[in-house]
Structure formats: C-alpha cells, structure tokens
Short mmCIF file of C-alpha atoms in Angstrom, two decimals:
data_model
loop_
_atom_site.label_atom_id
_atom_site.label_comp_id
_atom_site.label_asym_id
_atom_site.label_seq_id
_atom_site.Cartn_x
_atom_site.Cartn_y
_atom_site.Cartn_z
CA MET R 307 -27.17 -84.66 234.89
CA THR R 308 -25.87 -82.08 237.35
CA VAL R 309 -24.59 -84.83 239.57
CA ALA R 310 -22.64 -86.33 236.69
CA THR R 311 -21.00 -83.01 235.73
CA ASP R 312 -20.24 -82.29 239.39
CA GLN R 313 -18.58 -85.64 239.73
CA ALA R 314 -16.58 -85.11 236.57
CA ALA R 315 -15.54 -81.63 237.73
CA GLU R 316 -14.54 -83.01 241.13
CA ALA R 317 -12.48 -85.81 239.61
CA SER R 318 -10.71 -83.48 237.23
CA SER R 319 -9.99 -80.89 239.93
CA LYS R 320 -8.31 -83.56 242.04
CA LEU R 321 -5.93 -84.53 239.31
CA SER R 322 -6.22 -81.16 237.52
CA LEU R 323 -5.99 -82.79 234.10
CA HIS R 324 -6.81 -80.15 231.53
CA PRO R 325 -4.64 -81.20 228.62
CA MET R 326 -6.50 -79.05 226.10
CA GLU R 327 -6.68 -75.88 228.17
CA GLN R 328 -3.23 -74.81 227.00
CA PHE R 329 -4.63 -74.30 223.48
CA THR R 330 -7.21 -71.72 224.61
CA VAL R 331 -7.04 -68.43 222.75
CA ARG R 332 -7.05 -65.60 225.32
CA PRO R 333 -7.00 -61.83 225.02
CA LEU R 334 -3.68 -60.52 226.33
CA PHE R 335 -4.95 -57.25 227.82
CA GLY R 336 -8.08 -58.30 229.67
CA GLY R 337 -11.64 -58.61 228.41
CA THR R 338 -13.40 -61.76 227.34
CA GLU R 339 -14.59 -60.82 223.84
CA ILE R 340 -12.33 -62.02 221.02
CA HIS R 341 -12.80 -59.87 217.94
CA TRP R 342 -10.75 -60.40 214.82
CA TYR R 343 -8.46 -57.52 215.83
CA THR R 344 -8.10 -58.42 219.51
CA ILE R 345 -4.48 -58.84 220.60
CA THR R 346 -4.34 -62.39 221.92
CA ASN R 347 -1.72 -64.97 222.81
CA VAL R 348 -1.95 -65.95 219.11
CA THR R 349 -0.77 -62.44 218.21
CA LEU R 350 2.07 -62.59 220.72
CA TRP R 351 3.51 -65.94 219.64
CA MET R 352 3.13 -65.22 215.92
CA ALA R 353 4.95 -61.92 216.54
CA VAL R 354 7.71 -63.83 218.32
CA ALA R 355 7.97 -66.14 215.29
CA VAL R 356 8.23 -63.09 213.00
CA VAL R 357 10.94 -61.57 215.22
CA CYS R 358 12.85 -64.88 215.29
CA THR R 359 12.70 -65.08 211.49
CA PHE R 360 14.05 -61.55 211.31
CA LEU R 361 16.82 -62.33 213.80
CA LEU R 362 17.93 -65.50 212.00
CA LEU R 363 17.69 -64.41 208.38
CA VAL R 364 18.41 -60.66 208.61
CA TYR R 365 20.07 -59.70 211.89
CA ALA R 366 22.43 -62.73 212.00
CA THR R 367 23.54 -62.10 208.41
CA ARG R 368 24.08 -58.34 208.85
CA ALA R 369 27.87 -58.71 208.51
CA ARG R 370 27.47 -60.28 205.02
CA ALA R 371 30.74 -62.03 205.88
CA LEU R 372 32.63 -63.97 203.25
CA VAL R 373 33.55 -66.43 206.01
CA PRO R 374 30.30 -66.64 208.00
CA GLY R 375 30.03 -66.56 211.77
CA ARG R 376 27.74 -68.84 213.76
CA GLY R 377 24.47 -66.99 213.21
CA GLN R 378 25.11 -66.34 209.55
CA SER R 379 26.04 -70.01 209.05
CA ILE R 380 22.70 -71.14 210.49
CA GLY R 381 20.84 -68.62 208.31
CA GLU R 382 22.71 -69.83 205.23
CA VAL R 383 22.06 -73.48 206.12
CA VAL R 384 18.31 -72.82 206.40
CA TYR R 385 18.36 -70.91 203.10
CA GLY R 386 20.31 -73.67 201.35
CA PHE R 387 18.18 -76.41 202.90
CA VAL R 388 14.89 -74.97 201.67
CA ARG R 389 16.33 -73.91 198.30
CA ASN R 390 17.71 -77.41 197.64
CA MET R 391 14.39 -78.89 198.68
CA VAL R 392 12.54 -76.70 196.17
CA VAL R 393 15.00 -77.46 193.35
CA ASP R 394 15.26 -81.20 194.08
CA VAL R 395 11.54 -81.80 194.43
CA ALA R 396 9.92 -79.29 192.11
CA GLY R 397 12.72 -78.36 189.71
CA GLU R 398 14.55 -75.16 188.77
CA GLU R 399 11.44 -73.32 187.52
CA ALA R 400 9.88 -73.67 190.97
CA LEU R 401 12.49 -71.23 192.29
CA ALA R 402 10.01 -68.44 191.47
CA PHE R 403 8.05 -69.74 194.48
CA PHE R 404 11.09 -70.02 196.73
CA PRO R 405 10.21 -66.89 198.78
CA TYR R 406 6.71 -68.22 199.46
CA ILE R 407 7.98 -71.65 200.45
CA LEU R 408 10.70 -70.17 202.66
CA THR R 409 8.02 -67.99 204.30
CA LEU R 410 5.91 -71.07 205.05
CA PHE R 411 8.90 -73.00 206.36
CA MET R 412 10.12 -70.18 208.60
CA PHE R 413 6.65 -69.62 210.05
CA VAL R 414 5.94 -73.30 210.71
CA VAL R 415 9.38 -74.18 212.06
CA PHE R 416 9.43 -71.20 214.44
CA ALA R 417 5.80 -71.59 215.52
CA ASN R 418 6.41 -75.29 216.24
CA SER R 419 9.70 -74.74 218.06
CA LEU R 420 8.52 -71.74 220.08
CA SER R 421 5.49 -73.68 221.27
CA LEU R 422 7.88 -75.94 223.21
CA ILE R 423 8.83 -73.06 225.51
CA PRO R 424 6.96 -73.66 228.78
CA MET R 425 3.87 -71.43 229.18
CA SER R 426 3.99 -70.51 225.49
CA PHE R 427 1.18 -71.00 223.00
CA ALA R 428 1.18 -73.46 220.10
CA THR R 429 -0.21 -71.48 217.17
CA THR R 430 0.29 -74.37 214.74
CA SER R 431 -1.82 -76.67 216.90
CA HIS R 432 -4.94 -74.85 215.66
CA PHE R 433 -6.78 -75.99 212.57
CA ALA R 434 -7.63 -72.36 211.85
CA VAL R 435 -3.94 -71.66 211.30
CA THR R 436 -2.81 -74.84 209.55
CA GLY R 437 -6.04 -74.89 207.54
CA VAL R 438 -5.40 -71.41 206.16
CA LEU R 439 -1.82 -72.40 205.32
CA ALA R 440 -2.97 -75.60 203.59
CA ILE R 441 -5.80 -73.88 201.70
CA ALA R 442 -3.39 -71.15 200.57
CA VAL R 443 -1.05 -73.83 199.23
CA PHE R 444 -3.95 -75.71 197.62
CA LEU R 445 -5.31 -72.59 195.90
CA THR R 446 -1.85 -71.45 194.77
CA VAL R 447 -1.03 -74.87 193.35
CA THR R 448 -4.37 -75.19 191.56
CA ILE R 449 -4.22 -71.68 190.07
CA VAL R 450 -0.57 -72.10 189.03
CA GLY R 451 -1.41 -75.46 187.49
CA PHE R 452 -4.17 -74.02 185.32
CA VAL R 453 -2.25 -70.85 184.43
CA LYS R 454 0.88 -72.76 183.40
CA ASN R 455 -0.73 -75.73 181.68
CA GLY R 456 -4.26 -74.63 180.78
CA THR R 457 -6.72 -77.48 180.60
CA SER R 458 -3.91 -80.00 180.20
CA PHE R 459 -3.47 -79.60 183.95
CA LEU R 460 -6.42 -82.00 184.16
CA GLY R 461 -4.04 -84.63 182.75
CA LEU R 462 -2.91 -84.92 186.37
CA PHE R 463 -6.08 -86.95 186.97
CA TRP R 464 -5.95 -88.94 183.72
CA VAL R 465 -3.27 -91.59 184.27
CA THR R 466 -2.16 -92.38 180.71
CA SER R 467 0.24 -95.10 181.89
CA ALA R 468 -2.71 -97.17 183.21
CA PRO R 469 -4.87 -99.42 180.99
CA LEU R 470 -7.78 -97.50 179.41
CA PRO R 471 -10.66 -99.20 181.32
CA LEU R 472 -9.01 -98.36 184.62
CA ARG R 473 -8.47 -94.70 183.84
CA PRO R 474 -11.94 -93.35 184.83
CA VAL R 475 -11.71 -95.17 188.17
CA LEU R 476 -8.24 -93.83 188.74
CA ALA R 477 -9.41 -90.35 187.74
CA ILE R 478 -12.04 -90.42 190.49
CA ILE R 479 -9.50 -91.64 193.03
CA GLU R 480 -6.95 -89.01 191.92
CA LEU R 481 -9.60 -86.29 192.10
CA ILE R 482 -10.63 -87.28 195.62
CA SER R 483 -7.01 -87.49 196.76
CA TYR R 484 -6.38 -84.06 195.23
CA PHE R 485 -9.18 -82.46 197.24
CA VAL R 486 -8.22 -84.35 200.40
CA ARG R 487 -4.72 -82.86 200.20
CA PRO R 488 -5.45 -79.61 202.09
CA VAL R 489 -7.22 -81.60 204.81
CA SER R 490 -4.38 -84.07 205.35
CA HIS R 491 -1.84 -81.28 204.91
CA SER R 492 -3.34 -79.20 207.73
CA VAL R 493 -4.56 -81.96 210.07
CA ARG R 494 -1.16 -83.67 209.97
CA LEU R 495 0.61 -80.57 211.30
CA ALA R 496 -2.04 -79.44 213.81
CA GLY R 497 -2.64 -83.00 215.01
CA ASN R 498 1.04 -83.66 215.62
CA MET R 499 1.49 -80.45 217.56
CA MET R 500 -1.71 -80.85 219.56
CA ALA R 501 -1.10 -84.49 220.44
CA GLY R 502 2.48 -83.91 221.63
CA HIS R 503 1.53 -80.93 223.79
CA ALA R 504 -1.53 -82.67 225.21
CA VAL R 505 0.49 -85.75 226.14
CA MET R 506 3.08 -83.61 227.92
CA GLU R 507 0.29 -81.80 229.76
CA VAL R 508 -1.22 -85.11 230.86
CA PHE R 509 2.12 -86.30 232.20
CA ALA R 510 2.56 -82.96 233.93
CA GLY R 511 -0.87 -83.41 235.56
CA PHE R 512 0.18 -86.78 236.92
CA ALA R 513 3.35 -85.27 238.37
CA ILE R 514 1.45 -84.00 241.44
CA VAL R 515 0.84 -87.60 242.55
CA LEU R 516 3.92 -88.30 244.65
CA TRP R 517 4.62 -91.96 243.87
CA ILE R 518 4.21 -91.47 240.15
CA SER R 519 5.98 -88.13 239.73
CA PRO R 520 9.55 -89.41 238.98
CA LEU R 521 8.16 -91.54 236.17
CA SER R 522 6.03 -88.62 235.03
CA ILE R 523 8.99 -86.22 234.95
CA ALA R 524 11.12 -88.77 233.06
CA ALA R 525 8.27 -89.19 230.59
CA ILE R 526 7.95 -85.40 230.11
CA THR R 527 11.70 -85.19 229.47
CA ALA R 528 11.55 -87.96 226.89
CA MET R 529 8.45 -86.44 225.26
CA TYR R 530 10.13 -83.04 225.15
CA GLY R 531 13.07 -84.48 223.21
CA LEU R 532 10.69 -86.24 220.86
CA GLU R 533 8.63 -83.06 220.45
CA ILE R 534 11.72 -81.03 219.45
CA MET R 535 12.25 -83.55 216.66
CA VAL R 536 8.55 -83.54 215.76
CA ALA R 537 8.53 -79.71 215.61
CA VAL R 538 11.31 -79.64 213.01
CA VAL R 539 10.22 -82.76 211.13
CA GLN R 540 6.64 -81.53 210.78
CA ALA R 541 7.86 -78.19 209.45
CA TYR R 542 10.01 -80.12 206.97
CA VAL R 543 7.10 -82.40 206.01
CA PHE R 544 4.76 -79.44 205.53
CA THR R 545 7.29 -77.69 203.31
CA ILE R 546 8.27 -80.71 201.24
CA LEU R 547 4.61 -81.58 200.63
CA THR R 548 4.11 -78.02 199.41
CA CYS R 549 7.01 -78.61 196.99
CA VAL R 550 5.51 -81.91 195.86
CA TYR R 551 2.15 -80.25 195.15
CA LEU R 552 3.94 -77.47 193.32
CA LYS R 553 5.74 -80.04 191.19
CA ASP R 554 2.33 -81.46 190.20
CA ALA R 555 1.22 -77.98 189.18
CA LEU R 556 4.33 -77.35 187.08
CA HIS R 557 4.63 -80.87 185.58
CA PRO R 558 1.12 -82.41 185.72
CA HIS R 559 2.02 -85.37 183.49
CA HIS R 560 3.28 -88.20 185.66
CA MET C 958 -31.18 -71.01 235.60
CA ALA C 959 -29.90 -69.20 232.54
CA THR C 960 -26.53 -68.43 234.14
CA GLU C 961 -26.27 -72.03 235.23
CA ALA C 962 -26.79 -73.17 231.67
CA MET C 963 -24.18 -70.66 230.48
CA GLN C 964 -21.75 -71.96 233.06
CA ALA C 965 -22.41 -75.54 232.03
CA ALA C 966 -21.82 -74.60 228.43
CA GLY C 967 -18.57 -72.85 229.42
CA GLU C 968 -17.43 -75.91 231.37
CA ALA C 969 -18.20 -78.19 228.48
CA HIS C 970 -16.41 -75.82 226.21
CA LYS C 971 -13.35 -75.79 228.43
CA ALA C 972 -13.31 -79.56 228.54
CA GLY C 973 -13.57 -79.72 224.72
CA MET C 974 -11.11 -78.68 222.06
CA PRO C 975 -10.28 -74.95 221.84
CA GLN C 976 -9.34 -75.79 218.25
CA LEU C 977 -13.04 -76.17 217.45
CA ASP C 978 -14.06 -72.85 219.04
CA PHE C 979 -15.01 -71.05 215.87
CA THR C 980 -15.37 -67.68 217.65
CA THR C 981 -11.57 -67.43 217.75
CA TYR C 982 -11.07 -68.30 214.06
CA ALA C 983 -11.34 -64.75 212.73
CA ASN C 984 -8.77 -63.57 215.26
CA GLN C 985 -6.32 -66.40 214.49
CA ILE C 986 -6.69 -66.07 210.73
CA PHE C 987 -6.25 -62.28 210.84
CA TRP C 988 -3.05 -62.47 212.88
CA LEU C 989 -1.79 -65.42 210.80
CA VAL C 990 -2.18 -63.36 207.62
CA VAL C 991 -0.40 -60.42 209.27
CA ALA C 992 2.45 -62.70 210.41
CA LEU C 993 2.76 -64.36 207.00
CA VAL C 994 2.83 -61.02 205.18
CA LEU C 995 5.52 -59.73 207.57
CA ILE C 996 7.61 -62.90 207.18
CA TYR C 997 7.15 -62.75 203.41
CA LEU C 998 8.37 -59.14 203.36
CA ILE C 999 11.34 -59.99 205.59
CA VAL C 1000 12.22 -63.01 203.45
CA SER C 1001 11.76 -61.50 199.99
CA LYS C 1002 12.96 -57.92 200.61
CA LEU C 1003 15.80 -58.46 203.07
CA ALA C 1004 16.86 -62.05 203.62
CA LEU C 1005 16.90 -63.59 200.14
CA PRO C 1006 18.80 -60.79 198.34
CA ARG C 1007 21.31 -60.62 201.16
CA ILE C 1008 21.97 -64.34 201.64
CA GLY C 1009 21.81 -65.00 197.90
CA GLY C 1010 24.32 -62.19 197.36
CA VAL C 1011 26.64 -63.49 200.05
CA LEU C 1012 26.54 -67.02 198.62
CA ALA C 1013 27.11 -65.78 195.06
CA GLU C 1014 29.97 -63.59 196.22
CA ARG C 1015 31.53 -66.49 198.10
CA LYS C 1016 31.22 -68.73 195.04
CA GLY C 1017 32.80 -66.03 192.88
CA THR C 1018 35.63 -65.50 195.33
CA ILE C 1019 36.36 -69.21 195.55
CA GLU C 1020 36.36 -69.54 191.75
CA ARG C 1021 38.60 -66.49 191.41
CA ASP C 1022 40.99 -67.85 194.04
CA ILE C 1023 41.14 -71.22 192.29
CA ALA C 1024 41.84 -69.48 188.96
CA ALA C 1025 44.56 -67.37 190.60
CA ALA C 1026 46.07 -70.48 192.16
CA GLU C 1027 46.10 -72.21 188.78
CA GLU C 1028 47.70 -69.14 187.20
CA LEU C 1029 50.38 -69.13 189.89
CA LYS C 1030 50.94 -72.85 189.43
CA ARG C 1031 51.33 -72.32 185.69
CA LYS C 1032 53.82 -69.51 186.37
CA ALA C 1033 55.76 -71.70 188.75
CA GLN C 1034 55.92 -74.45 186.14
CA ALA C 1035 57.09 -71.93 183.52
CA ALA C 1036 59.74 -70.66 185.92
CA GLU C 1037 60.88 -74.21 186.57
CA ALA C 1038 61.10 -74.88 182.84
CA ALA C 1039 63.04 -71.65 182.34
CA TYR C 1040 65.36 -72.62 185.17
CA ASN C 1041 65.96 -76.05 183.66
CA GLN C 1042 66.55 -74.45 180.25
CA ALA C 1043 69.03 -72.00 181.78
CA LEU C 1044 70.76 -74.86 183.55
CA ALA C 1045 71.03 -76.85 180.31
CA ASP C 1046 72.30 -73.76 178.45
CA ALA C 1047 74.89 -73.14 181.14
CA ARG C 1048 76.03 -76.75 180.93
CA THR C 1049 76.40 -76.53 177.14
CA GLU C 1050 78.24 -73.24 177.49
CA ALA C 1051 80.56 -74.71 180.10
CA ALA C 1052 81.24 -77.72 177.90
CA LYS C 1053 82.02 -75.39 175.00
CA ILE C 1054 84.40 -73.32 177.13
CA VAL C 1055 86.14 -76.46 178.35
CA ALA C 1056 86.54 -77.71 174.77
CA ALA C 1057 87.90 -74.33 173.62
CA ALA C 1058 90.37 -74.25 176.52
CA LYS C 1059 91.46 -77.78 175.72
CA ALA C 1060 92.00 -76.87 172.06
CA GLU C 1061 93.97 -73.79 173.06
CA ILE C 1062 96.18 -75.79 175.39
CA GLN C 1063 96.67 -78.46 172.73
CA LYS C 1064 97.69 -75.80 170.23
CA ASP C 1065 100.21 -74.31 172.64
CA LEU C 1066 101.48 -77.74 173.44
CA ASP C 1067 101.87 -78.61 169.75
CA ALA C 1068 103.71 -75.37 169.10
CA ALA C 1069 106.04 -75.92 172.04
CA THR C 1070 106.67 -79.51 170.97
CA ALA C 1071 107.45 -78.40 167.43
CA LYS C 1072 109.80 -75.71 168.66
CA ALA C 1073 111.53 -78.13 170.98
CA ASP C 1074 111.86 -80.66 168.15
CA ALA C 1075 113.36 -78.00 165.88
CA GLU C 1076 115.83 -76.97 168.58
CA ILE C 1077 116.82 -80.56 169.17
CA MET C 1078 117.27 -81.09 165.43
CA ALA C 1079 119.41 -77.95 165.17
CA LYS C 1080 121.53 -79.02 168.14
CA ALA C 1081 121.90 -82.52 166.71
CA ALA C 1082 122.95 -81.14 163.35
CA GLU C 1083 125.51 -78.89 164.98
CA SER C 1084 126.84 -81.74 167.04
CA GLU C 1085 127.14 -83.90 163.98
CA LYS C 1086 129.03 -81.13 162.18
CA ARG C 1087 131.32 -80.81 165.15
CA ILE C 1088 131.85 -84.55 165.26
CA ALA C 1089 132.64 -84.55 161.54
CA GLU C 1090 135.10 -81.73 162.03
CA ILE C 1091 136.77 -83.53 164.90
CA ARG C 1092 136.94 -86.71 162.82
CA ASP C 1093 138.42 -84.82 159.86
CA SER C 1094 140.94 -83.08 162.02
CA ALA C 1095 141.79 -86.40 163.63
CA LEU C 1096 142.26 -87.95 160.20
CA ALA C 1097 144.46 -85.07 159.12
CA SER C 1098 146.52 -85.49 162.25
CA VAL C 1099 146.85 -89.21 161.56
CA THR C 1100 148.07 -88.48 157.97
CA GLU C 1101 150.55 -85.98 159.32
CA VAL C 1102 151.81 -88.33 161.91
CA ALA C 1103 152.02 -91.16 159.41
CA ARG C 1104 153.92 -88.98 156.91
CA ASP C 1105 156.30 -87.75 159.60
CA THR C 1106 156.82 -91.22 160.97
CA ALA C 1107 157.41 -92.58 157.47
CA ALA C 1108 159.91 -89.84 156.74
CA GLU C 1109 161.70 -90.49 160.01
CA LEU C 1110 161.71 -94.25 159.30
CA VAL C 1111 163.14 -93.66 155.84
CA THR C 1112 165.78 -91.42 157.32
CA ALA C 1113 166.55 -94.01 159.98
CA PHE C 1114 167.03 -96.70 157.40
CA GLY C 1115 169.57 -94.42 155.76
CA GLY C 1116 167.69 -93.27 152.89
CA ALA C 1117 167.24 -89.81 151.82
CA ALA C 1118 163.74 -88.84 152.58
CA ASP C 1119 162.11 -87.31 149.65
CA ALA C 1120 159.21 -85.49 151.20
CA GLY C 1121 157.02 -85.65 148.12
CA ALA C 1122 157.53 -89.34 147.45
CA VAL C 1123 156.98 -90.29 151.08
CA GLY C 1124 153.84 -88.22 151.14
CA ASP C 1125 152.39 -89.83 148.03
CA ALA C 1126 153.27 -93.28 149.33
CA VAL C 1127 151.58 -92.64 152.66
CA THR C 1128 148.50 -91.23 150.98
CA ALA C 1129 148.35 -94.28 148.74
CA ARG C 1130 148.66 -96.63 151.70
CA LEU C 1131 146.00 -94.72 153.67
CA LYS C 1132 143.54 -95.02 150.83
CA GLY C 1133 144.36 -98.69 150.34
#
C-alpha cells in the first residue's frame, strides 16, 4: 500500500504532472481553513471579472459618443449581440430578462477568458460555480413558466402533436430531459473549461523532457488558440441555452 | 500513524479533483453570488440605460438626418422646378417682346411705304400735269406756226391774207 503510493508519488514528481492542481481553491492571505467568507483565489478572479465587466460596459462607454470609439464599439457589440440573441431565441417579451441574461453572459465570458491568463484561476471550471448558475436558471425558468402560464405550463411535457398512445411515454422523456437540463447545462461549461486547462497543464508537464519539449510547446500554443475559442463559444452556448429554456417558459406549447 | 493517514488523505485529495472538494463549495458559492449581484447592478443600473440611450439617440439622429436630407432634396427639386418655370416664362416673355418689336417695325415700315407711295403718286401727277402743259403749249405753238406759215404762203401766192379766214382754215385742217 505504502509502497504503491510512494512509487506513484515518485513517478509523478519526476514528470511533475499535476494537471488538476491548478483548480485548487486557496486562501489568498495565508491560513489553510476555507470558510465561506475567506478571501481566496476564487474571490480574486471573480473580482477581476466584475472589474472587466465594469470597464467594458461602463468605463469604455463613458463618452456616450454618437460615433463610438473602440471601447464603446466593443461594449455596444456585446450589448447588441446578447440582446439580439434574447429577442431571436425567446422573443420580444423575454427582454424583461435581458439584464439577467447579460449578467450571466458577462460573468461566464470574462471568467472563461480570464482563466486563460497564465497562473490565473478558472472559476468556471468548478461545478460549484456552474451548478449554481445552472440551478438559478432552472429555478427562474420553472417559476416564470408557472407564473406566466399557470398549470398550462405542464403542456410543455404533453406533446399534442404526437399520437395519443405515445404521449405518456413522451411526457416521461420530456420530464426527465427537463430535470437533466441543469446538470448538462453546468457540466458542459465546467467540463469544457476543466478539460482544456488540464490538457494544457499536461503538455506543460511534458515540456521539461528535452526531446519532447518543442512538440509540447507547439501543442500548448495550438491548445491555447483552441481554448480562446472554447472560452467564448461556451459562454455563448451557456447564454443561448438560457434563452432557449426561457422561451419554453414563456411559450410552453411547442 | 494518525498524521501519516492525514498526509495520505491529503495526497489522495491533491491527486483527485479539487472540483469535488465540498469544503470549498460554500466559499465559491458565496463569492459567486457576490460577483453576480455586483455584475447585475453594474449591468442594470449603469450599462443598460447608458448603452440603450446611446443606441436610441444614434437611431434618432440617423432618422432625423435622413428626414432632413429628404427635406433638402425636396427643396432642391422645388428650386429646380421654379428655375425651369422661370426659364420658360422668360422664354415666353422674350418671344412676346420679339413679336411686339416685329409688329412695331412692320407698322413703321407700312407707314413709310404708304408715305413714299403717296409722294411718288403726287410727283407723278405733277409730272403728268407738266407734260400735259408742255404738250398743250407745243400744240399752241404748232397752230401759231401753221397760221403764220399759211398767212405767209397766201401772201406769197399774191393773195391778200385775211387773217380770220386763214385762221379758220388752219384750225379746220388741224382738226381734220
């Protein structure tokens, strides 16, 4: 038993492959205990995301220019992008939820992108974070669905376009898929972020072996480019799925 | 023994997924909620009113500019029409003036022609009168000469020239 762990420790120390270590939550100002209020690397990188949101959407647009400058243009593009997404997917009446959806998008897109800075911390690679986001969306959508439609919201599970004998079966499938939504919603985001970062870490671990390091560095470079795309695409996917779920809540009849 | 077990647990923990370390969940969730509330406040209180206002203002300005451009275009077209109208009016006016001038000249010309004709007629009449006078006087001279010659001839042939008889005879011959 001890021999096995020693061997494993020895092998890993040689190559120093700790791909998951980068996701460790650590207190910033010493100590080992992590209370709910402890200031950790999570706090730091979420704060950076908040500051970046402020810089892009408020500071860059401070001129309120009729002909926008660079920063204001980017802010307006993000605003228009998310607004069009909400209107196209969920319809005009979903605009009441536009601030919430923009909040989600800004948080996820900045958390994902900032995690690509070397030595930073990927907050969206944790199920605790994406799970809370997904459960918040799930609860909001469910409550809005019942408040707006009453019990006819349950029509979402009763597929009237299908033949009658099939409907109970479909209802069970629809019900399961409805409750699986928050799981897939959160695991998709956290899994993508975790996998990309872990793969880069593994390649980085191999870089200390001389004959393999050029290949390893090339692979890290390629992965980094891919991860930039993944960071933005996953934020987009998370947001558009939120819009799709919201559309179900507002218009439950297929 | 106990510390060894703790260490082993720590090692295993390090090798595993920090994502499944539930002791950090409260911390992550607390700071996530704080971050989301802050972002929500930034978005809803500052960013959305500002960017929405800027976009609405830009849309309004563009629409106003397009309306102004259309108004100016309409004015330009009206000005062009007015210009064309003025040009047509001026042409008509010019044609009128030309016609009036022509009529005036024609009138003057007619008057001058008439006057010249009258003068020519008067001169012709006078000339005719003069010609008639000359002819008459010539005729009278011829009668005189004929009477004198006849009287001389009668005298030459030894007759006594009766002036009255000779005169009657000559007059009769001239008429004949």
